[in-house]
mmCIF file of C-alpha atoms in Angstrom:
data_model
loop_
_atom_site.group_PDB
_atom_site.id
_atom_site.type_symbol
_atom_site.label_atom_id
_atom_site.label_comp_id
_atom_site.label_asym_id
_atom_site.label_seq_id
_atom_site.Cartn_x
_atom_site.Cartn_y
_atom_site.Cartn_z
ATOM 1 C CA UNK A 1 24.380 5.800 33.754
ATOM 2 C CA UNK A 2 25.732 3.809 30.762
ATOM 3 C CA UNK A 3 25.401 0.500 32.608
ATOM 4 C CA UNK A 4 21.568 1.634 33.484
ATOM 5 C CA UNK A 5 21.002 2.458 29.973
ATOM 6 C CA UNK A 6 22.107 -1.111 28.716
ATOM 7 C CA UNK A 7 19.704 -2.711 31.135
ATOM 8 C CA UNK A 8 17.148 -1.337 30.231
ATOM 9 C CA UNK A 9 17.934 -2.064 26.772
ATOM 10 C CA UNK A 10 18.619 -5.431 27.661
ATOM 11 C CA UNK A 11 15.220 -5.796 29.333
ATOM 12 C CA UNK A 12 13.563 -4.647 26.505
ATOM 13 C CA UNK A 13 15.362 -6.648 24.112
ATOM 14 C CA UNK A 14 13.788 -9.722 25.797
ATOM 15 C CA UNK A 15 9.855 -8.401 25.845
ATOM 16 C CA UNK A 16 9.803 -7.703 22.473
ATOM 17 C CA UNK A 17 11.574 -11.462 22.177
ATOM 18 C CA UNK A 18 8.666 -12.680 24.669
ATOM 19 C CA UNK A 19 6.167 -10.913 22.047
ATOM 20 C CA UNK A 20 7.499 -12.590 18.786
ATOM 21 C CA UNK A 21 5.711 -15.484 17.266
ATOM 22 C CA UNK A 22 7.616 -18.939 18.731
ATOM 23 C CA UNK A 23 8.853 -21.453 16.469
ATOM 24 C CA UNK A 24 7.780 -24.940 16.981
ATOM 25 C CA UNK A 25 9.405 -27.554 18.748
ATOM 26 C CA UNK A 26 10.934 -30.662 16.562
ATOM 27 C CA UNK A 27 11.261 -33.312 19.576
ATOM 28 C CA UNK A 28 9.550 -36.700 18.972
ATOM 29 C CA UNK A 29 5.931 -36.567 20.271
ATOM 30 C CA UNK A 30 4.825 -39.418 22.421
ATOM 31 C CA UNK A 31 1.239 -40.833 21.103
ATOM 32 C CA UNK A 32 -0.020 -39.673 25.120
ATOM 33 C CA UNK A 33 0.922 -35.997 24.726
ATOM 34 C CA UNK A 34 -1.634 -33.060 23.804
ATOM 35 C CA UNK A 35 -1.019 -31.979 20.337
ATOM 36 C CA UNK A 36 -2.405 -28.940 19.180
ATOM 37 C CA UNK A 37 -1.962 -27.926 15.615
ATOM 38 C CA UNK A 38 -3.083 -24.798 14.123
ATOM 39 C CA UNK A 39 -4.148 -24.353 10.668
ATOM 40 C CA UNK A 40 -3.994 -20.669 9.122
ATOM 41 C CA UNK A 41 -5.767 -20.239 5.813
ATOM 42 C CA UNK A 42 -7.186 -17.176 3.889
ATOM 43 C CA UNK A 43 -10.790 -17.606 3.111
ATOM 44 C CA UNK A 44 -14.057 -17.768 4.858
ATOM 45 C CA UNK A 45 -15.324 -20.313 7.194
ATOM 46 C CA UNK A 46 -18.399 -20.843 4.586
ATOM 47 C CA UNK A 47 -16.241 -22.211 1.869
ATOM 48 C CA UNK A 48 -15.455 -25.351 1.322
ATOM 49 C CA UNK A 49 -11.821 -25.241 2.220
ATOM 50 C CA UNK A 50 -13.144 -23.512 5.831
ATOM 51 C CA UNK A 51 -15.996 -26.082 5.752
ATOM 52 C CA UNK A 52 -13.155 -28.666 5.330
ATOM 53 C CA UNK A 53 -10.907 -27.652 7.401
ATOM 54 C CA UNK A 54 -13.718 -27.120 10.493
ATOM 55 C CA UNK A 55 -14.289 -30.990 9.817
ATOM 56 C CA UNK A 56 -11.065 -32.458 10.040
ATOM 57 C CA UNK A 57 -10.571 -30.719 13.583
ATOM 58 C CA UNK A 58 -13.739 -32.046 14.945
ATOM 59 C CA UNK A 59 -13.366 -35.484 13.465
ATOM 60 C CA UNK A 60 -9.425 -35.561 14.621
ATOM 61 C CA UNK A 61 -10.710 -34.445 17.958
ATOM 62 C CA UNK A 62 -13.228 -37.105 18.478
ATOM 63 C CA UNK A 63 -11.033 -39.718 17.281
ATOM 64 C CA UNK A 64 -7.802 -39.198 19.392
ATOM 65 C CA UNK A 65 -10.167 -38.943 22.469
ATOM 66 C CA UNK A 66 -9.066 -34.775 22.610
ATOM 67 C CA UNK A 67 -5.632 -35.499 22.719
ATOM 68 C CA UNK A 68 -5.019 -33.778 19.064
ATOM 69 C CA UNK A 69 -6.833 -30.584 18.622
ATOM 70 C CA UNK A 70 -6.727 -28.281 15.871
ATOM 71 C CA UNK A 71 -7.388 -24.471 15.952
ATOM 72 C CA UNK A 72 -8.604 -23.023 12.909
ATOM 73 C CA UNK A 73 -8.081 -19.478 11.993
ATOM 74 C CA UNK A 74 -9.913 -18.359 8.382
ATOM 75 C CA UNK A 75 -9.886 -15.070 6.806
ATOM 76 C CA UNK A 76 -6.085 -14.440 6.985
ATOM 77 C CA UNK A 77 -6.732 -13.593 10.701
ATOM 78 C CA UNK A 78 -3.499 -15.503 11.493
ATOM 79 C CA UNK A 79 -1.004 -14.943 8.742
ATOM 80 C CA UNK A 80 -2.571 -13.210 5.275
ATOM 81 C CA UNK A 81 -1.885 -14.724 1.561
ATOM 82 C CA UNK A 82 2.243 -13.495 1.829
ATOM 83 C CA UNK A 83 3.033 -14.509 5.164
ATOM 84 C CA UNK A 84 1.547 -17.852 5.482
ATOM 85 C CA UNK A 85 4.157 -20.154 3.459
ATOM 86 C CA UNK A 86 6.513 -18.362 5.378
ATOM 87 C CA UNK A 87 5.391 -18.654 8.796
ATOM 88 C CA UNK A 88 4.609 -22.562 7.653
ATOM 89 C CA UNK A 89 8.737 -22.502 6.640
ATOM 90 C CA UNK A 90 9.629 -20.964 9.965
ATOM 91 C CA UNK A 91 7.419 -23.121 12.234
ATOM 92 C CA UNK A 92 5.256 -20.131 13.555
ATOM 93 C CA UNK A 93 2.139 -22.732 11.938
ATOM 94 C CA UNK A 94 1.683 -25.912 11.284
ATOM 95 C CA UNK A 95 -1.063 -26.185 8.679
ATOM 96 C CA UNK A 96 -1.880 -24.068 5.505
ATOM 97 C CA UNK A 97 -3.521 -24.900 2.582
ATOM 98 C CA UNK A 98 -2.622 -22.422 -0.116
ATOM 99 C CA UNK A 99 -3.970 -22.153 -4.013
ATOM 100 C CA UNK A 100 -1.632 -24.251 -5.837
ATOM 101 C CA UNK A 101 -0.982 -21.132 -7.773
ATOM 102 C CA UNK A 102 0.646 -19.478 -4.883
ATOM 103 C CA UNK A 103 3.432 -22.558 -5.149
ATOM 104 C CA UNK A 104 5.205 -21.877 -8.162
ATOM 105 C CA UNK A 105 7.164 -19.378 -6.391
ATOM 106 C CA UNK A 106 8.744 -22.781 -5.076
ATOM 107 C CA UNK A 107 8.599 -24.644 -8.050
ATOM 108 C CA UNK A 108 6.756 -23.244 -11.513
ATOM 109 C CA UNK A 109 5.479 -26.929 -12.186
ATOM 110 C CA UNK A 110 2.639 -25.930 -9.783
ATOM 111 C CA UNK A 111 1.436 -23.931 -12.387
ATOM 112 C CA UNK A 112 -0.331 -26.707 -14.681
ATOM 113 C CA UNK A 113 -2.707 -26.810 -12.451
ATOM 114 C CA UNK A 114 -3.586 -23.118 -13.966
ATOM 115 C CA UNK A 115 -3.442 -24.215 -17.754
ATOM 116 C CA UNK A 116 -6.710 -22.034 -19.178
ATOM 117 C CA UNK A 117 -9.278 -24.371 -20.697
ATOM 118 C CA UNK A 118 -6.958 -27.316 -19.949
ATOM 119 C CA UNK A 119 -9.165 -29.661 -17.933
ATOM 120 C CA UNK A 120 -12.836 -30.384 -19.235
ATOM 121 C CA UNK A 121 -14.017 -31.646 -15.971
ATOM 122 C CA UNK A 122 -12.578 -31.936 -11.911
ATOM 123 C CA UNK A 123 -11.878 -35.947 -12.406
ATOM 124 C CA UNK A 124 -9.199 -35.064 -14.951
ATOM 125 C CA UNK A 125 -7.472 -32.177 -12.332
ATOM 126 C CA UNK A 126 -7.616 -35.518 -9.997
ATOM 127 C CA UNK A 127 -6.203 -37.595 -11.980
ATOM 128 C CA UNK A 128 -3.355 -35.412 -12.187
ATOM 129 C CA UNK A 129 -3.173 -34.241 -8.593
ATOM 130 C CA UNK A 130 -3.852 -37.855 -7.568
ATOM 131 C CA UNK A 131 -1.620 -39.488 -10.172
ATOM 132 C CA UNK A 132 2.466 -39.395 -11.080
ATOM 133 C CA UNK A 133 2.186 -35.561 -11.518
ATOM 134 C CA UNK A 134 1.379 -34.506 -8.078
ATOM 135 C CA UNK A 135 3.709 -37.459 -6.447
ATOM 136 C CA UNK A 136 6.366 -35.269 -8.306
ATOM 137 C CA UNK A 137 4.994 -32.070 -6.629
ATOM 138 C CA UNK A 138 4.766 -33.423 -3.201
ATOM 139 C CA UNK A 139 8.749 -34.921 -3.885
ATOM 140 C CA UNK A 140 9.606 -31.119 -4.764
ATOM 141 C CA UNK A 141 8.188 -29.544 -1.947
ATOM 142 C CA UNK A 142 9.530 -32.312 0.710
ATOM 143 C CA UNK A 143 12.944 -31.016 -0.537
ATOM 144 C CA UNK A 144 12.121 -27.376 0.511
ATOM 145 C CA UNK A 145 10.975 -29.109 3.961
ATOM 146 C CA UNK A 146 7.239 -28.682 3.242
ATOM 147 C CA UNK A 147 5.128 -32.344 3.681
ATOM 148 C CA UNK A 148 1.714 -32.111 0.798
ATOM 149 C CA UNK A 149 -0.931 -33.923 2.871
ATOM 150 C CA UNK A 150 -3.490 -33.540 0.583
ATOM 151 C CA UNK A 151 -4.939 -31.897 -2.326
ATOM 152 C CA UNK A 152 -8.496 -30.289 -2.227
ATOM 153 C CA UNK A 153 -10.900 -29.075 -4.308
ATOM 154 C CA UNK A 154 -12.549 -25.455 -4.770
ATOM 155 C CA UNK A 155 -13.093 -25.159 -8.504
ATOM 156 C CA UNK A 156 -13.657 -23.531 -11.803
ATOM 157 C CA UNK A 157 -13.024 -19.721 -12.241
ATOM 158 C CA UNK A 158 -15.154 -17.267 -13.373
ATOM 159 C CA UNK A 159 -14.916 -13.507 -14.526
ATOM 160 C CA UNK A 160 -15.901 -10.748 -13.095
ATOM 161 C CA UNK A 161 -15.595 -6.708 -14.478
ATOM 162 C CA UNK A 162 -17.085 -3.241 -15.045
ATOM 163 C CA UNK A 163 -17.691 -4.187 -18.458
ATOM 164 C CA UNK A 164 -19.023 -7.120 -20.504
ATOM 165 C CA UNK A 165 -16.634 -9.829 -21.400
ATOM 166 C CA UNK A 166 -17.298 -11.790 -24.002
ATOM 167 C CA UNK A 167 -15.430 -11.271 -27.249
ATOM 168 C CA UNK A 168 -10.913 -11.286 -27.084
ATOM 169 C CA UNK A 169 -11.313 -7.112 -27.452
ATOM 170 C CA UNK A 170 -12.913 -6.489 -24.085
ATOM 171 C CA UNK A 171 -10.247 -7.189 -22.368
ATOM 172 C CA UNK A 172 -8.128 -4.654 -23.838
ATOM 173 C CA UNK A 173 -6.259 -2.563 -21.586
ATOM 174 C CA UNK A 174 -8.568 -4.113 -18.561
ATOM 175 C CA UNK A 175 -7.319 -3.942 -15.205
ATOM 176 C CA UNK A 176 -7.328 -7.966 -13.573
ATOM 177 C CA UNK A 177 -6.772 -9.301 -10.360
ATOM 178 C CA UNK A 178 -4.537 -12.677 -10.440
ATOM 179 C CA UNK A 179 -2.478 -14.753 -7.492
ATOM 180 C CA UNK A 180 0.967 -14.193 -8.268
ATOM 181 C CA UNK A 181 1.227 -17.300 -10.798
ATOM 182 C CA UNK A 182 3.537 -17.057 -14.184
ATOM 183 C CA UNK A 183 0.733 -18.725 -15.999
ATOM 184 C CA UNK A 184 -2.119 -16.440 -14.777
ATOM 185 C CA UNK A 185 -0.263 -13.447 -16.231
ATOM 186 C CA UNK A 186 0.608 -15.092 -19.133
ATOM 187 C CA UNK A 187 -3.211 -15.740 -19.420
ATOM 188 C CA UNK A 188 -4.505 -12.530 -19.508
ATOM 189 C CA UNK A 189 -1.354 -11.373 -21.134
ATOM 190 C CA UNK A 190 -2.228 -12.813 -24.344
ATOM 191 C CA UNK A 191 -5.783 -11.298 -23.960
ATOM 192 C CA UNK A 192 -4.731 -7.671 -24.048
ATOM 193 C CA UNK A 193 -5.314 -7.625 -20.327
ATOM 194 C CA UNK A 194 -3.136 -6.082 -17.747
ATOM 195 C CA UNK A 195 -2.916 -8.659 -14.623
ATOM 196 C CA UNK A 196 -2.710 -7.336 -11.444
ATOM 197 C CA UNK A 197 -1.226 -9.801 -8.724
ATOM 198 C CA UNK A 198 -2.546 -8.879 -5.204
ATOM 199 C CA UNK A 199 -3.173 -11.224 -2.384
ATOM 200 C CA UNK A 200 -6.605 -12.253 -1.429
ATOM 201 C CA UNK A 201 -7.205 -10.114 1.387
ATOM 202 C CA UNK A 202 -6.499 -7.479 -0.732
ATOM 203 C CA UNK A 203 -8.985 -8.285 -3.099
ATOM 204 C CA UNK A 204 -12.071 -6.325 -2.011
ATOM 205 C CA UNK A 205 -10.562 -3.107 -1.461
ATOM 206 C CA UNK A 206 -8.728 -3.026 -4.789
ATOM 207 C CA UNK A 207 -12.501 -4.000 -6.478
ATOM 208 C CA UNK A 208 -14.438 -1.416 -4.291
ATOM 209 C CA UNK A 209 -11.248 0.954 -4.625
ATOM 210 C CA UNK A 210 -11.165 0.716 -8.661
ATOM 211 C CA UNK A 211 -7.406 -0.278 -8.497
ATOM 212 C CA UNK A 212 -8.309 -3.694 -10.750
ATOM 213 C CA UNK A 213 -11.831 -3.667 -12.382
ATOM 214 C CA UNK A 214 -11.841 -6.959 -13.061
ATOM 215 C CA UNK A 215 -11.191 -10.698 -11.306
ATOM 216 C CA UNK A 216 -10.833 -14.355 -11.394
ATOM 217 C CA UNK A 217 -12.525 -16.723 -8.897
ATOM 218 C CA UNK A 218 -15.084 -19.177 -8.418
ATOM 219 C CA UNK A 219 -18.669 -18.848 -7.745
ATOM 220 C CA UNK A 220 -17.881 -19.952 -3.924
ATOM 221 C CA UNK A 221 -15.094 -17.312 -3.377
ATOM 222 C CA UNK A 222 -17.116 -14.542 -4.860
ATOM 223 C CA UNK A 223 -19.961 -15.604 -3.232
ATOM 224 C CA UNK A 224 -18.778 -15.658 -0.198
ATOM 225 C CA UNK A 225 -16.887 -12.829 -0.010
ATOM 226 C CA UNK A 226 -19.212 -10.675 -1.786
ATOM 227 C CA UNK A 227 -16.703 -9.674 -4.716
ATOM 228 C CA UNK A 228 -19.523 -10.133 -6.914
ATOM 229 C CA UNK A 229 -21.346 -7.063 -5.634
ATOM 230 C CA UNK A 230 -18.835 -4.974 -6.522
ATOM 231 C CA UNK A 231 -18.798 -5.134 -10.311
ATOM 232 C CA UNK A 232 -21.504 -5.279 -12.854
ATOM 233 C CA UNK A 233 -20.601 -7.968 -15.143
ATOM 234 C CA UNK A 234 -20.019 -11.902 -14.582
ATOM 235 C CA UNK A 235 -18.911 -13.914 -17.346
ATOM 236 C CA UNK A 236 -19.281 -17.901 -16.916
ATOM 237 C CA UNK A 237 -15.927 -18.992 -18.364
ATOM 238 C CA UNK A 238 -14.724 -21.704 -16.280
ATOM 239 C CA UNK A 239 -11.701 -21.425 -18.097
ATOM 240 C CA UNK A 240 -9.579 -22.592 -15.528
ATOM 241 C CA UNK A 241 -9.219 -24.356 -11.858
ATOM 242 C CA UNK A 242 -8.561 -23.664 -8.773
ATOM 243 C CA UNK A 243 -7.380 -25.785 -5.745
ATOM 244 C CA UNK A 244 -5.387 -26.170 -2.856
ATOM 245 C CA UNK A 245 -2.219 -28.036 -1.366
ATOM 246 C CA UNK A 246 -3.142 -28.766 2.209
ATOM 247 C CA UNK A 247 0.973 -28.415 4.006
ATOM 248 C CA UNK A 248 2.620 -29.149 6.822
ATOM 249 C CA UNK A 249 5.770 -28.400 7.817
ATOM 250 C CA UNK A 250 7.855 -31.268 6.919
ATOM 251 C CA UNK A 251 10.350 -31.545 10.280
ATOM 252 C CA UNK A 252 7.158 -31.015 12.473
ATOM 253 C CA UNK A 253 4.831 -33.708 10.768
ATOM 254 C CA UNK A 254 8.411 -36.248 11.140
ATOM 255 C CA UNK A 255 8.344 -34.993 14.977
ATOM 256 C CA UNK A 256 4.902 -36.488 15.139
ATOM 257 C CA UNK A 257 4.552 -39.903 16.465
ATOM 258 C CA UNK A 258 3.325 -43.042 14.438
ATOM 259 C CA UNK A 259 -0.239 -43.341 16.153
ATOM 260 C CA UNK A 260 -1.032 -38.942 15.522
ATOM 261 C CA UNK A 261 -0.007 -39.550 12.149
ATOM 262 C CA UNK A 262 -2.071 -42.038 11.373
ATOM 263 C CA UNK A 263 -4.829 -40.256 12.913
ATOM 264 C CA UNK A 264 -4.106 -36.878 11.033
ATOM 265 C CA UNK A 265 -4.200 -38.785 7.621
ATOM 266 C CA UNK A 266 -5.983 -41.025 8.026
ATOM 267 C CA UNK A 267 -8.964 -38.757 8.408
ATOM 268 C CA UNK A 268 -7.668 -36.300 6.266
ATOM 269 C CA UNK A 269 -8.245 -38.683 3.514
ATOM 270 C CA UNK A 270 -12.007 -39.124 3.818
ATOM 271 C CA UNK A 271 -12.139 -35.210 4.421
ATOM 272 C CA UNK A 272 -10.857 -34.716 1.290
ATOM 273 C CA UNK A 273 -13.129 -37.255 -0.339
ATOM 274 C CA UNK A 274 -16.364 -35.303 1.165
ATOM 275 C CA UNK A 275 -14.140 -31.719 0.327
ATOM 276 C CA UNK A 276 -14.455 -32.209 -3.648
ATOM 277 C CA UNK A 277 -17.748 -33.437 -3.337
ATOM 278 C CA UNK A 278 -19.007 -30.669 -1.619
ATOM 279 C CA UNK A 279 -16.678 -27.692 -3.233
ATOM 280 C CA UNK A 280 -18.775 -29.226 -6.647
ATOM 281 C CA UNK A 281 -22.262 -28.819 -5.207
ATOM 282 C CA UNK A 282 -21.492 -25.723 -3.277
ATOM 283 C CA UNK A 283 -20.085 -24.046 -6.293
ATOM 284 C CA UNK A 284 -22.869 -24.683 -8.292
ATOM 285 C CA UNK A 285 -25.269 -23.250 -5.711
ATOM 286 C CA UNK A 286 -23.043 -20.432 -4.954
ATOM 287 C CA UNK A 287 -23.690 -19.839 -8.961
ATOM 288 C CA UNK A 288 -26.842 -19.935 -8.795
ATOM 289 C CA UNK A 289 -27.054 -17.558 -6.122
ATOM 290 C CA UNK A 290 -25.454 -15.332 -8.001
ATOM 291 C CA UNK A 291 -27.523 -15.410 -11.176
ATOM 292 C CA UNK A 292 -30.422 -14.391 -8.802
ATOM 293 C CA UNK A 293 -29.018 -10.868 -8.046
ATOM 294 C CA UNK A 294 -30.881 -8.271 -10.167
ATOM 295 C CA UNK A 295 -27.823 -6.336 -9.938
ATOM 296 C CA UNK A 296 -25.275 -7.979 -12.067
ATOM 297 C CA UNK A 297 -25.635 -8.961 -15.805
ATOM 298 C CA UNK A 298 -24.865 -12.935 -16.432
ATOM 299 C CA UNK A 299 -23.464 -14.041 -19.607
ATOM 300 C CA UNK A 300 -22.534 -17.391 -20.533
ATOM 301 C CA UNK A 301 -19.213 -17.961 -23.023
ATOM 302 C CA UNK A 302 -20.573 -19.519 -25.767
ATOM 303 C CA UNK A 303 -19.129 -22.420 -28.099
ATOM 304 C CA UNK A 304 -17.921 -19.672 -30.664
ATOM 305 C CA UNK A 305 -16.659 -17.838 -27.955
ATOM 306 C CA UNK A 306 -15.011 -20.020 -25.828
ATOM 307 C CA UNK A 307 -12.866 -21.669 -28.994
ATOM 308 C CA UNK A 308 -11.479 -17.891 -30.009
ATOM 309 C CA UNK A 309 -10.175 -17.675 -26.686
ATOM 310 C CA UNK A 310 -8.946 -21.111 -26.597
ATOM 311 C CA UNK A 311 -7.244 -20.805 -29.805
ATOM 312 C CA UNK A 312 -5.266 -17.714 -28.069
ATOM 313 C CA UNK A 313 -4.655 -19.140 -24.892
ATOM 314 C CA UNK A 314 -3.492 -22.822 -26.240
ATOM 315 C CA UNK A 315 0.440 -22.112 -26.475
ATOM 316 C CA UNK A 316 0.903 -21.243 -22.998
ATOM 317 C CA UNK A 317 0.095 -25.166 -22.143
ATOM 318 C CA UNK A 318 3.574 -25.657 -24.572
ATOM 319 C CA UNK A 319 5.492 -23.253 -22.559
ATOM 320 C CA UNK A 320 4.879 -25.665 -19.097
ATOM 321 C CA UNK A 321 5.072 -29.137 -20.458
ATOM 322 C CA UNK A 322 9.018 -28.721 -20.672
ATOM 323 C CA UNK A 323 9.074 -28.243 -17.061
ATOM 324 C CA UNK A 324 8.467 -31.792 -16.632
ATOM 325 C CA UNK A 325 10.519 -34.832 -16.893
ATOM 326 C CA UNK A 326 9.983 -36.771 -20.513
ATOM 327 C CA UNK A 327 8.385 -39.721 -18.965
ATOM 328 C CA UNK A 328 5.132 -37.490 -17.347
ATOM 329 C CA UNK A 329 4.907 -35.003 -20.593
ATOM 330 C CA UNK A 330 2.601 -36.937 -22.197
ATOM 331 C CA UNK A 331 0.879 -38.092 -18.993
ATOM 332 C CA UNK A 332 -0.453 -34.516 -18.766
ATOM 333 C CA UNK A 333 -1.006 -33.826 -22.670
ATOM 334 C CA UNK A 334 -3.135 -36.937 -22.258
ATOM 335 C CA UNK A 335 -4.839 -35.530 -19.284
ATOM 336 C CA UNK A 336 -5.925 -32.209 -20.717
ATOM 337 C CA UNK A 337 -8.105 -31.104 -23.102
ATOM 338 C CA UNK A 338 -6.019 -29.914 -26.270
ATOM 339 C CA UNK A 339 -8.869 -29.952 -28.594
#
């Protein structure tokens, strides 16, 4: 009877192995074998990081003849906002492309990319990305075995809430949605707020739920998503950006051979050239579309308003500058609007 018993338990033991996710396989690809990569991300198809992402696969596909494909699964179908950098670490995926604020977990540099009222316009955030600073961030991450392909484009933030916000005391004791970055909390922190981390598939219950009544994200996430229809009040801050790291796991995209590789990036560059170009226009639009529900109450931050919040919010760019080394400190002070 014992020796039954521990076959079956043996037997079972391997199904529920057959059933767990597989970890890729690190051997040297040959530039005639099928590749297919799949790419796990968070947010809708209509955005532009799902717009960009649906690109790249098509244009990868045509160009390798069908030999690489890429599978695209949006909406945290695959792996939600906690599980993806993980599965990426383990090899379960090969491609996500994470808010950069969701890095500083790995290294809390990532977070001057969420410096409030820090960069005037997106050419200064790619200057940055595109410059010294985010060689430094793609050196950091290759050390925890993650490859940076790329860095894309969504935008600048918004507010949204149950209640106007306009002047520093309406946020008082309000209840804010953030990604789980050390500078968002400090951010809201320092405006009497009370930041809420939660993942982004969590987002629209914890709006419709009343469990935050407020958030942070731009006019093409709350667009389309519909976040916006759940509160009352949308103040036009654009106080500070948002973007993503496009990753790969590092041993996988070394497995790769020298012809896929060239493929992958090489189109991934001019992706990401049309990405910011059309995350700009489709957040303005998204905007737009916005301000046209009768439902919600639009207010724009104005000079007055926008330099009492700056003038709160302007020592929290002192507290990440340290982080770096001497030689890129005042590469990002010059950068950055400090006015």
């Amino acid at each position: 009877m014992v020796r039954g018993l521990l076959l079956i338990l043996s037997l079972l033991f391997l199904g529920l192995q057959g059933c767990a996710p597989k970890a890729i396989d690190f051997e040297q690809t040959s530039p005639k074998e099928k590749i297919v990569l799949t790419f796990s991300h968070v947010v809708s198809d209509a955005s532009p990081k799902g717009r960009a992402a649906r690109l790249w696969a098509d244009l990868i596909y045509q160009r390798s003849g069908g030999r690489i494909e890429m599978k695209i699964y949006p909406n945290g179908t695959l792996y939600k906002d906690g599980e993806e950098l993980e599965a990426l670490k383990k090899g379960y995926v090969q491609i996500i492309a994470p808010a950069t604020s969701k890095l500083t977990g790995l290294d809390e540099r990532w977070g001057v990319f969420d410096l409030p009222f820090f960069f005037n316009d997106l050419e200064q955030v790619h200057q940055l990305a595109d410059g010294p600073v985010g060689e430094l961030l793609r050196k950091s991450m290759r050390e925890k075995g993650i490859e940076v392909l790329a860095y894309w484009d969504n935008g600048f933030k918004i507010l949204t809430a149950d209640r106007p916000l306009e002047n520093l005391k309406d946020f008082q004791g309000l209840k804010i949605r953030i990604m789980d970055s050390p500078i968002l909390k400090k951010q809201f922190l320092k405006l009497g707020a009370i930041p809420v981390p939660l993942s982004f598939n969590e987002v629209f219950a914890a709006l419709e739920n009343k469990k935050v009544n407020g958030s942070e994200n731009t006019p093409s996430n709350l667009y389309s998503k519909k976040f916006y229809q759940l509160q009352s009040h949308v103040t036009v801050s654009n106080h500070g950006y948002l973007g993503y790291a496009v990753l790969m796991n590092r041993d996988y995209f070394n497995s790769l051979d020298k012809e896929t590789r060239k493929i992958l990036l090489d189109t991934l560059k001019e992706v990401t050239a049309w990405q910011r170009k059309i995350a700009l226009e489709q957040n303005a639009e998204d905007l737009a579309r916005i301000r046209n529900d009768q439902n919600i109450k639009i207010h724009d931050l104005t000079p007055e308003e926008k330099e009492a919040w700056q003038a709160v919010l302007k020592p929290i760019v002192y507290e990440i500058i340290p982080l770096f080394p001497k030689n890129l400190q005042n590469e990002i002070l010059k950068t950055g609007n400090l006015n």
